[in-house]
Amino acid sequence: MRRRQLTALVRKDLRLELRTRETIVAMVLFAIVMLAILQFGFGTRDDDLTRFTGGLMWVTLAFTAVLGVGRSYVAEREQRVLDGLLVSPVPRVVLLGAKAIAIFLYMTAVEIIVIPLVGIFFVKGPYWDSIGWIAIAALLANLCIALSGTLFSGLALFTRARDLILPVLFLPALVPVVIAGAGATHAVVGGAHDMSEWRGYCLFLAAYAILFALVSIATYDAVFDD
Amino acid sequence: MTDSPARIPGERAAMIWGVLATILVVAATIGVFLVAPEDADQGVIQRIFYFHVAIAITSLVAFAVSCVAGILYLRTRNDRWDDVGEASIRIGLLMSVLVVITGSIWAKASWGTWWVWSDPRLVTYLIVVLIYAAYFVLRSSAEDDRKMRYSAIYAIAGFASVPLSFYSVRVAESFVHPVVFTGSGANMPDSMLIWFVVSQAAMLALFIALLELDLVGRRSERALRRLALRLENA
């Protein structure tokens, strides 16, 4: 029963996205603009920014995540879908799960473009041989972003100035994810194969995801308790 | 005439804690600056440690209290817990800012620079300040029941983020920060430890006193509003 509700809700989000192509296209464009801005922001036309790869990638992805998470409840709010969902016999935790899966998929779609692009733009040393390790760290980070993002966007949803509130709430909580994502990337890029460091950061990301999953499950009922 | 506000509940407790906190803070200040021995290695600046660490620990206690108050609010929906949560975070945030400032002063004196990104504790506290500052932004933009509910949820999520920020900056470990408390006990002589304990007690008493005072303030405000309403209706 719950699984059918969950798949139905995720499919609703994905179908909406496939029809309008609003969120993912905007997220990808935003990420590319961010990468360009960061390059110019360094004030150098140095071609090899291998040392900063992790930072460039994860600063971009963190801001893109804020954009995507901010969009994630727009349809529900504007078309009053949320009212319908909340009176339907769907447990709140299923709503949480479905939204988290949708955000996870959006982020993964963005990363499929952004992660190779970072390699092309900034790295002149070895990159492609460690892309699998970067991808694993990115998937774990997406889990963190999806879980904390769902919780914070739920909180921001009915506040005044919600577009302003979400980044203020969400970005400080994302700092550990950026640190770990950038650290894990840095550990494997440019010929460095520091697997013990990579493993440490990945374990940290897993712990973050578990902790936020627990907090979300414990508090999500109260988010939509109107 | 039960709510004639001759004495606000908690007023006495606030007074007692206030007096206790004053005595302890004075004792700690005298002890730290005049009695405790000078650190052979760092000299006079090491004395900032007694307050820096005590305030840091107290701020974590304040955030823990706000998390528990958040859980209790969500369970009971009693406004009282919202008051406790907000007051704790207000005091905890103030103390975290003090931790960053005293830490920065200590950094300047011992490493010659106001800010060191490689020092995990200083960076952690910066993140903690950002997390809890956002609490007030959230509070100011939601209303009534929602405000209390969201605040409670955020206090819980915020407290979950504290250990995460703590560990995230430590995965790549740095050894710059003086580590005083290790797994095998305190790394200082008893003549220093005793003044640390006093100043820790002083900060905790100060936290409780400020919390009680804040709650009394809120209660008297409510009592006043009730009184005004009654006078209007009379």
Tab-separated table of C-alpha atoms in Angstrom, chain A residues 151-152 154-161 164-165 168-170 172-173 175-177 179-180 197 200-201 204 207-208 211-212 215 218-226, chain B residues 74 77 123 127 130-131 133-135 137-143 145-146 149-154 156-161 163-172:
chain	number	residue	atom	x	y	z
A	151	LEU	CA	12.691	18.838	5.844
A	152	PHE	CA	13.828	22.450	5.446
A	154	GLY	CA	8.708	21.841	4.307
A	155	LEU	CA	9.502	24.321	7.075
A	156	ALA	CA	10.013	27.209	4.674
A	157	LEU	CA	6.866	26.421	2.687
A	158	PHE	CA	4.349	28.417	4.705
A	159	THR	CA	6.594	31.176	6.003
A	160	ARG	CA	6.641	34.721	4.771
A	161	ALA	CA	9.576	35.390	2.427
A	164	LEU	CA	14.736	33.944	1.421
A	165	ILE	CA	14.184	31.627	4.375
A	168	VAL	CA	19.243	30.738	5.271
A	169	LEU	CA	17.998	27.501	6.862
A	170	PHE	CA	19.362	25.032	4.361
A	172	PRO	CA	24.327	26.164	7.072
A	173	ALA	CA	23.072	22.582	7.338
A	175	VAL	CA	28.150	23.075	5.093
A	176	PRO	CA	29.143	19.604	6.382
A	177	VAL	CA	27.980	18.061	3.079
A	179	ILE	CA	33.098	19.863	3.335
A	180	ALA	CA	32.735	16.102	2.926
A	197	GLU	CA	40.470	9.896	3.291
A	200	GLY	CA	36.286	8.738	5.827
A	201	TYR	CA	34.323	11.412	3.998
A	204	PHE	CA	30.612	10.812	7.214
A	207	ALA	CA	26.160	9.170	8.914
A	208	TYR	CA	24.738	12.573	7.977
A	211	LEU	CA	20.889	11.244	11.227
A	212	PHE	CA	18.756	13.511	9.047
A	215	VAL	CA	15.206	13.612	12.513
A	218	ALA	CA	10.556	11.940	13.937
A	219	THR	CA	9.413	15.468	13.115
A	220	TYR	CA	7.774	15.362	9.699
A	221	ASP	CA	4.276	14.767	11.084
A	222	ALA	CA	4.556	18.088	12.861
A	223	VAL	CA	5.594	19.988	9.714
A	224	PHE	CA	2.176	19.524	8.096
A	225	ASP	CA	0.074	19.544	11.214
A	226	ASP	CA	-2.464	22.172	10.234
B	74	LEU	CA	5.933	18.716	19.828
B	77	ARG	CA	2.018	21.550	22.520
B	123	VAL	CA	35.309	26.672	12.259
B	127	ILE	CA	28.904	26.984	11.514
B	130	LEU	CA	25.123	30.335	11.416
B	131	ILE	CA	22.780	27.417	12.131
B	133	ALA	CA	21.115	32.507	13.803
B	134	ALA	CA	18.814	31.065	11.123
B	135	TYR	CA	16.454	29.932	13.912
B	137	VAL	CA	14.978	34.253	10.868
B	138	LEU	CA	12.600	31.292	10.705
B	139	ARG	CA	10.778	32.386	13.852
B	140	SER	CA	10.254	35.894	12.654
B	141	SER	CA	8.633	34.797	9.421
B	142	ALA	CA	6.112	32.273	10.694
B	143	GLU	CA	3.098	32.910	12.875
B	145	ASP	CA	1.103	27.900	16.241
B	146	ARG	CA	3.216	27.391	13.145
B	149	ARG	CA	6.008	24.118	15.728
B	150	TYR	CA	8.624	25.106	13.163
B	151	SER	CA	10.908	26.457	15.859
B	152	ALA	CA	10.686	23.172	17.747
B	153	ILE	CA	11.467	21.148	14.615
B	154	TYR	CA	14.339	23.425	13.693
B	156	ILE	CA	15.845	19.470	16.932
B	157	ALA	CA	17.357	19.505	13.409
B	158	GLY	CA	19.823	22.205	14.477
B	159	PHE	CA	21.030	20.170	17.399
B	160	ALA	CA	21.481	17.184	15.069
B	161	SER	CA	23.652	19.413	12.861
B	163	PRO	CA	27.821	16.963	15.956
B	164	LEU	CA	27.782	16.795	12.145
B	165	SER	CA	29.562	20.135	11.806
B	166	PHE	CA	31.826	19.034	14.619
B	167	TYR	CA	32.931	15.892	12.783
B	168	SER	CA	32.876	17.253	9.243
B	169	VAL	CA	35.690	19.680	9.997
B	170	ARG	CA	37.613	16.944	11.770
B	171	VAL	CA	37.671	14.229	9.112
B	172	ALA	CA	40.867	15.848	7.914
